[in-house]
mmCIF file of C-alpha atoms in Angstrom:
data_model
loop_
_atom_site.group_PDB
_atom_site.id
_atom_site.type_symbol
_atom_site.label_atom_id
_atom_site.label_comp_id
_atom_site.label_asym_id
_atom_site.label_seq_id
_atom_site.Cartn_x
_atom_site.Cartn_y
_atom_site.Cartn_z
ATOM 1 C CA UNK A 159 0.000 0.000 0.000
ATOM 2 C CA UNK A 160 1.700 3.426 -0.973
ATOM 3 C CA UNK A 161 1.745 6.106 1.981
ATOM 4 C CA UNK A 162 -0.282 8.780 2.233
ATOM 5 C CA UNK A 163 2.310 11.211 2.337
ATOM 6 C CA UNK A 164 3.784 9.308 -0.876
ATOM 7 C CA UNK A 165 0.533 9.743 -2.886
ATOM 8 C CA UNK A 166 -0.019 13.556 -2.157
ATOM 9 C CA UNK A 167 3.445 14.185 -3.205
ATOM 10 C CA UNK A 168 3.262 12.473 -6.744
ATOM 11 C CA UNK A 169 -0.169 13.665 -6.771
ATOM 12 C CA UNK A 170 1.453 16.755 -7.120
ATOM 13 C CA UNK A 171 4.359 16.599 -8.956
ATOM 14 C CA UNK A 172 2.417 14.563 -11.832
ATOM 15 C CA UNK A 173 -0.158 17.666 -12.002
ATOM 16 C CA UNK A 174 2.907 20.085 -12.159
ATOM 17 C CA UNK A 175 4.530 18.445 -14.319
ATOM 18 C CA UNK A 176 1.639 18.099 -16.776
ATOM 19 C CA UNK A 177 0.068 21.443 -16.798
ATOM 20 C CA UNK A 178 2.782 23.695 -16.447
ATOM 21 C CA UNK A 179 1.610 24.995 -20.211
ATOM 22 C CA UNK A 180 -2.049 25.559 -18.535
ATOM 23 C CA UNK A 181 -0.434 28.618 -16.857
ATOM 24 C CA UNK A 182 0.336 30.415 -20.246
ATOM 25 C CA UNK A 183 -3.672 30.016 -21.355
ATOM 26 C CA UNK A 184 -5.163 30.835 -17.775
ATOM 27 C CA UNK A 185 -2.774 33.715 -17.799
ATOM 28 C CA UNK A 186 -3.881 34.820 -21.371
ATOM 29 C CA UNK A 187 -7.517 34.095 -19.995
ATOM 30 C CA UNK A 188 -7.230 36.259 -17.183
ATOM 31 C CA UNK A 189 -5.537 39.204 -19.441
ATOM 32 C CA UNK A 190 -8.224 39.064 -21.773
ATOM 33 C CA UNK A 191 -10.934 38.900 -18.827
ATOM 34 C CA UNK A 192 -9.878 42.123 -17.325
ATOM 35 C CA UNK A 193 -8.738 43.997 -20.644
ATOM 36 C CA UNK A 194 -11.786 42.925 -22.317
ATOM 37 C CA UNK A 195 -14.622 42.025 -19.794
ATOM 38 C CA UNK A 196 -14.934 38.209 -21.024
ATOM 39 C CA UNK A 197 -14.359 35.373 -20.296
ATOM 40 C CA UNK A 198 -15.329 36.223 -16.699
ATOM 41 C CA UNK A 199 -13.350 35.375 -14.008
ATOM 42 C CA UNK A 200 -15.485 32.405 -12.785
ATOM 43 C CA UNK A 201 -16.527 30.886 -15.807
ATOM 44 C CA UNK A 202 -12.278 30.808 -15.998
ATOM 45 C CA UNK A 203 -12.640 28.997 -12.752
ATOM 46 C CA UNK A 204 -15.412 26.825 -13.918
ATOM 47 C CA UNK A 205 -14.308 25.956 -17.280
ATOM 48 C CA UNK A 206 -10.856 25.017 -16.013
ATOM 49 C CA UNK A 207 -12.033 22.889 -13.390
ATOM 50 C CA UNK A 208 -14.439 21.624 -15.815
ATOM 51 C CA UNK A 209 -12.014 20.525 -18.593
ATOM 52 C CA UNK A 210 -9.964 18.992 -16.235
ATOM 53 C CA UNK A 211 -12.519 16.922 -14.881
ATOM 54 C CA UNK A 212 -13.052 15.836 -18.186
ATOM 55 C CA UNK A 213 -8.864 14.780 -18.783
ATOM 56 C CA UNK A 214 -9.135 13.131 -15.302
ATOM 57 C CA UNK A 215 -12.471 10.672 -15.935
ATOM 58 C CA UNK A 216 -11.308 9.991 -19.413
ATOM 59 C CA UNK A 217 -8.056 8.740 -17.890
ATOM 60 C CA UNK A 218 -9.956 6.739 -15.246
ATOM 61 C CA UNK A 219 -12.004 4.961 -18.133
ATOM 62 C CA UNK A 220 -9.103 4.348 -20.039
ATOM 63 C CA UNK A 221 -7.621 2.669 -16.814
ATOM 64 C CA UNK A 222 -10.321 0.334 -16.861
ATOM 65 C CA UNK A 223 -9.540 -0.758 -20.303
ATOM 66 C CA UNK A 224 -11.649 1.127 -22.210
ATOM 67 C CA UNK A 225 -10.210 3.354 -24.690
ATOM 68 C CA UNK A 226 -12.192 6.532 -25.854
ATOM 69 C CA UNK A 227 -9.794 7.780 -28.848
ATOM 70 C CA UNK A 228 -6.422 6.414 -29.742
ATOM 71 C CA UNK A 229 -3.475 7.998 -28.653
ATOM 72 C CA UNK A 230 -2.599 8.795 -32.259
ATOM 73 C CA UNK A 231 -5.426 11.055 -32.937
ATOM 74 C CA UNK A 232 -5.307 12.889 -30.017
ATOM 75 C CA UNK A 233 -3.738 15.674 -31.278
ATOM 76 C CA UNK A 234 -6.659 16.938 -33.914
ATOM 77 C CA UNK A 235 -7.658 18.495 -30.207
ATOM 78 C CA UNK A 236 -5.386 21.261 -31.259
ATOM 79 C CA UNK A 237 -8.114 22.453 -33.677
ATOM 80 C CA UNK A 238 -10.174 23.702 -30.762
ATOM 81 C CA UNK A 239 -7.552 26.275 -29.358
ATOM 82 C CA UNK A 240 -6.930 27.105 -33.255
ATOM 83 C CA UNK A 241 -10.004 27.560 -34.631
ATOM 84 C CA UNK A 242 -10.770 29.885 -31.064
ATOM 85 C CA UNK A 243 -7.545 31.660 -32.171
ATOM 86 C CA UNK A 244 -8.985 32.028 -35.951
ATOM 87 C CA UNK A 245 -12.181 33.170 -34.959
ATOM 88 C CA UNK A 246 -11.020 35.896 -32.460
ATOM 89 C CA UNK A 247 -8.772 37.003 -35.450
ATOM 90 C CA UNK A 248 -11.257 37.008 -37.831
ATOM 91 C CA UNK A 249 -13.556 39.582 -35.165
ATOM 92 C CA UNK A 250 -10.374 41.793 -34.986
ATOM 93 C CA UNK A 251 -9.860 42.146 -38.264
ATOM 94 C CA UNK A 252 -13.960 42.895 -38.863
ATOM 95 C CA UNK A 253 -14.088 45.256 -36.176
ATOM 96 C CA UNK A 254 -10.564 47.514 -37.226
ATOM 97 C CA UNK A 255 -12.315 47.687 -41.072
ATOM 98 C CA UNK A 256 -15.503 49.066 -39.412
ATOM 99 C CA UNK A 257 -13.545 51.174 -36.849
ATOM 100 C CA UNK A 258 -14.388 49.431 -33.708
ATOM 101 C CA UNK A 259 -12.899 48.783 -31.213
ATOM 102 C CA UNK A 260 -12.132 44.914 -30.470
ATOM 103 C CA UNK A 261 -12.103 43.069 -27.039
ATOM 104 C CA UNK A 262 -9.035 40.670 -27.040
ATOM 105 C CA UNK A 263 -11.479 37.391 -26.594
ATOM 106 C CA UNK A 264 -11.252 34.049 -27.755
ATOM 107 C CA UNK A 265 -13.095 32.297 -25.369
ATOM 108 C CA UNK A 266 -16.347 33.775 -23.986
ATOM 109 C CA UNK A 267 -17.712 31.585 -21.861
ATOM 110 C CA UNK A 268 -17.375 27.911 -19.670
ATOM 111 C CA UNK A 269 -17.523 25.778 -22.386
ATOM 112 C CA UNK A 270 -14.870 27.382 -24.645
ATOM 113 C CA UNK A 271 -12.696 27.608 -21.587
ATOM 114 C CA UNK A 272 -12.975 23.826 -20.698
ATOM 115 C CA UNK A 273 -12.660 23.033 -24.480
ATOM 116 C CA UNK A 274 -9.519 24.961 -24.811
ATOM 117 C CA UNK A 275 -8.172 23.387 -21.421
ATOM 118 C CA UNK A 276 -9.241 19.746 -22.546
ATOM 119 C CA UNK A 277 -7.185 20.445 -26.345
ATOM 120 C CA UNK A 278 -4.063 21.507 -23.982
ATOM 121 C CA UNK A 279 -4.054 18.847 -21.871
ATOM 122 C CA UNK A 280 -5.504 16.011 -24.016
ATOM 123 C CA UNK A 281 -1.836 14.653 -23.854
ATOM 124 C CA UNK A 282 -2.085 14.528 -20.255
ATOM 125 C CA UNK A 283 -4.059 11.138 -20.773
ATOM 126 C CA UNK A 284 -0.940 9.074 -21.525
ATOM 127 C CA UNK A 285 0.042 10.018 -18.159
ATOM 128 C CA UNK A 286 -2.982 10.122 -16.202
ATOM 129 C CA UNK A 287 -4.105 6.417 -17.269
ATOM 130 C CA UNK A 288 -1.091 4.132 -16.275
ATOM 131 C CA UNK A 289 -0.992 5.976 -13.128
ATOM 132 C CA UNK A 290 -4.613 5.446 -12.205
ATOM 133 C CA UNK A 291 -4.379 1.661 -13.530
ATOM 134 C CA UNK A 292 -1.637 1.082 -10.762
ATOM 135 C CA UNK A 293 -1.987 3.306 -7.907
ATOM 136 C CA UNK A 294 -5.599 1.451 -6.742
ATOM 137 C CA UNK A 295 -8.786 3.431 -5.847
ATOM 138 C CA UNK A 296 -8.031 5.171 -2.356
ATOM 139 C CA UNK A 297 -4.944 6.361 -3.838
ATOM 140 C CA UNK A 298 -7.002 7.464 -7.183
ATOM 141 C CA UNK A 299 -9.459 9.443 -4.689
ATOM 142 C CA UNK A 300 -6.445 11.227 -2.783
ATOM 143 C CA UNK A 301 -5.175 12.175 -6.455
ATOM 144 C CA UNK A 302 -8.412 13.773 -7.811
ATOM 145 C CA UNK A 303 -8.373 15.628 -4.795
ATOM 146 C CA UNK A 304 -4.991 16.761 -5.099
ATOM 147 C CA UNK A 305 -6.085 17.654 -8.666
ATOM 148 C CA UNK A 306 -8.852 19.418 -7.939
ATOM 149 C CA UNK A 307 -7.100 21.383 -5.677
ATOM 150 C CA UNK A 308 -3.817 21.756 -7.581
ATOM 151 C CA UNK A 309 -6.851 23.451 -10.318
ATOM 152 C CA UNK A 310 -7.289 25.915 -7.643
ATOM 153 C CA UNK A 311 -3.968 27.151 -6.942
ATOM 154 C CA UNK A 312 -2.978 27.507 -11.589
ATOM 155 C CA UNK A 313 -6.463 29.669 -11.385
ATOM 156 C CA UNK A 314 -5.061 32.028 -8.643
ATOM 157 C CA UNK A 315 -1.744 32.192 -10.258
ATOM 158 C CA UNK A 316 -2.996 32.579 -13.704
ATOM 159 C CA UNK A 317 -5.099 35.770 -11.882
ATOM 160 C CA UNK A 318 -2.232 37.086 -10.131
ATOM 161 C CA UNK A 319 0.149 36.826 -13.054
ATOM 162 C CA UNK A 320 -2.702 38.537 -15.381
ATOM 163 C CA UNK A 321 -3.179 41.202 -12.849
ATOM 164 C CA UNK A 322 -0.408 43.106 -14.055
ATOM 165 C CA UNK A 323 -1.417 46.774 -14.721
ATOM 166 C CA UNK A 324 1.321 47.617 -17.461
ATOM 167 C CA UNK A 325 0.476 44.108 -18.909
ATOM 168 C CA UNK A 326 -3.686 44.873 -19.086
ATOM 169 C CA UNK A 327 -2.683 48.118 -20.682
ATOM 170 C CA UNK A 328 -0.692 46.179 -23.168
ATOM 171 C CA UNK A 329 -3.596 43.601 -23.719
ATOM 172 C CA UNK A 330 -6.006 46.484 -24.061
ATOM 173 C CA UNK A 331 -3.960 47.869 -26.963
ATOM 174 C CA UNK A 332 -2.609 44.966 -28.875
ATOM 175 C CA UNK A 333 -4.717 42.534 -27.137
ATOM 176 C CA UNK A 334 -7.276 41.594 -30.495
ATOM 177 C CA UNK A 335 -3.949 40.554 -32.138
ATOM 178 C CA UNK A 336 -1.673 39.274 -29.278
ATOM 179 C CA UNK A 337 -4.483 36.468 -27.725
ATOM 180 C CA UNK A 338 -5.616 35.218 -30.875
ATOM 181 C CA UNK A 339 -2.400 34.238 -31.637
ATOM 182 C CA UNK A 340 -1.428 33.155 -28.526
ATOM 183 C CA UNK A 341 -4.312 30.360 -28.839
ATOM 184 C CA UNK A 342 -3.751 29.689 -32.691
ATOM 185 C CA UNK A 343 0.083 29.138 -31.549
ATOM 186 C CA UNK A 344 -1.001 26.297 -28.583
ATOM 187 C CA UNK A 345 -3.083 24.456 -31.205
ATOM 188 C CA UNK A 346 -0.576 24.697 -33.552
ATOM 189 C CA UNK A 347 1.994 23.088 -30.917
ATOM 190 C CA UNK A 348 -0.565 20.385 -29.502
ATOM 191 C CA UNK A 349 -0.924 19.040 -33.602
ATOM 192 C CA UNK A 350 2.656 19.262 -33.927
ATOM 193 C CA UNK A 351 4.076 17.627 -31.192
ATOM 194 C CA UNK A 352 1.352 14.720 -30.895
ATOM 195 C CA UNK A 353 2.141 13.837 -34.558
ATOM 196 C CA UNK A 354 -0.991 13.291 -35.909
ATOM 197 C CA UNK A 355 -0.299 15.873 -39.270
ATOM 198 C CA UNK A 356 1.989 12.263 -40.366
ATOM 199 C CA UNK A 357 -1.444 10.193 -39.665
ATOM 200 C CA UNK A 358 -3.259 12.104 -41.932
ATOM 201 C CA UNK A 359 -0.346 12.254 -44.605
#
């Protein structure tokens, strides 16, 4: 039976180490929130914890021996933070031609959030599933929990490191352009490194 102790700590080194990246988008997120008024700052909250619900009971199922999506095509998750990215873009460009002024947003509400956090960490999954198919239940119930609260602690940083005054300013100004392709750049990296683009050669 694996301590206690033992399963909190690489409860929390395995979330670390796997969604070190999901500071970049909750920071971007959190920019965008206060430059721009949306996403909100809860639906942030709730569409993080949300999509990572989603990465952690997909994992559990694939423990079991059940297998949702091969690991192979994993990566065509990357269109989700892309086509957010294109779609933002596309506003910015609409609303400089009619002289508008644009909000930097890509996502808008809980579900974009959660799919853009579920595209970043789709990857995760390779981790998350031999680790749940060894480490037994109470051990799988300490680790959600460390999860869920490790969730907690990437939202506040993601708000304190997009609370930045000279940063929002920045955002406000360049923001329609700068998030955009902030989130066509993740889904760009998620296709790329997961391989699929040879799949589909």
């Amino acid at each position: 039976m694996i301590a206690p102790g033992s399963t909190l700590l690489s409860a929390a080194a395995v979330f670390a180490g796997t969604n070190v990246d999901d500071l970049i988008v909750l920071t971007v997120l959190f920019l965008s929130a206060r430059a721009g008024g949306r996403p909100r700052p809860w639906q942030i909250w709730a569409g993080q914890h949300a999509g990572i619900a989603v990465l952690v009971a997909v994992s559990v199922i694939a423990a079991l021996g059940l297998t949702i999506m091969p690991d192979d095509w994993v990566g065509l998750l990357g269109v989700v933070p892309f086509a957010l990215g294109v779609k933002g873009l596309v506003a910015a460009v609409r609303a400089r031609r009619d002289g508008e002024d644009a909000a930097p947003m890509v996502a808008t509400g809980i579900l974009s959030v959660a799919g853009v956090t579920i595209a970043n960490g789709a990857d995760n999954v390779s981790v998350y599933t031999p680790m749940f198919r060894t480490i037994g239940t109470p051990a799988t119930i300490v680790t959600v929990a460390v999860f869920a609260a490790g969730v907690g602690l990437w939202c506040a940083a993601g708000s304190w490191l997009g609370s930045h005054k000279k940063i929002i300013e920045i955002v406000r100004r360049y923001g329609q352009w700068i998030v955009p392709g902030v989130f066509m750049l993740i889904g760009i990296v998620i296709v790329a490194e997961s391989g699929v683009s040879g799949q589909l050669a």
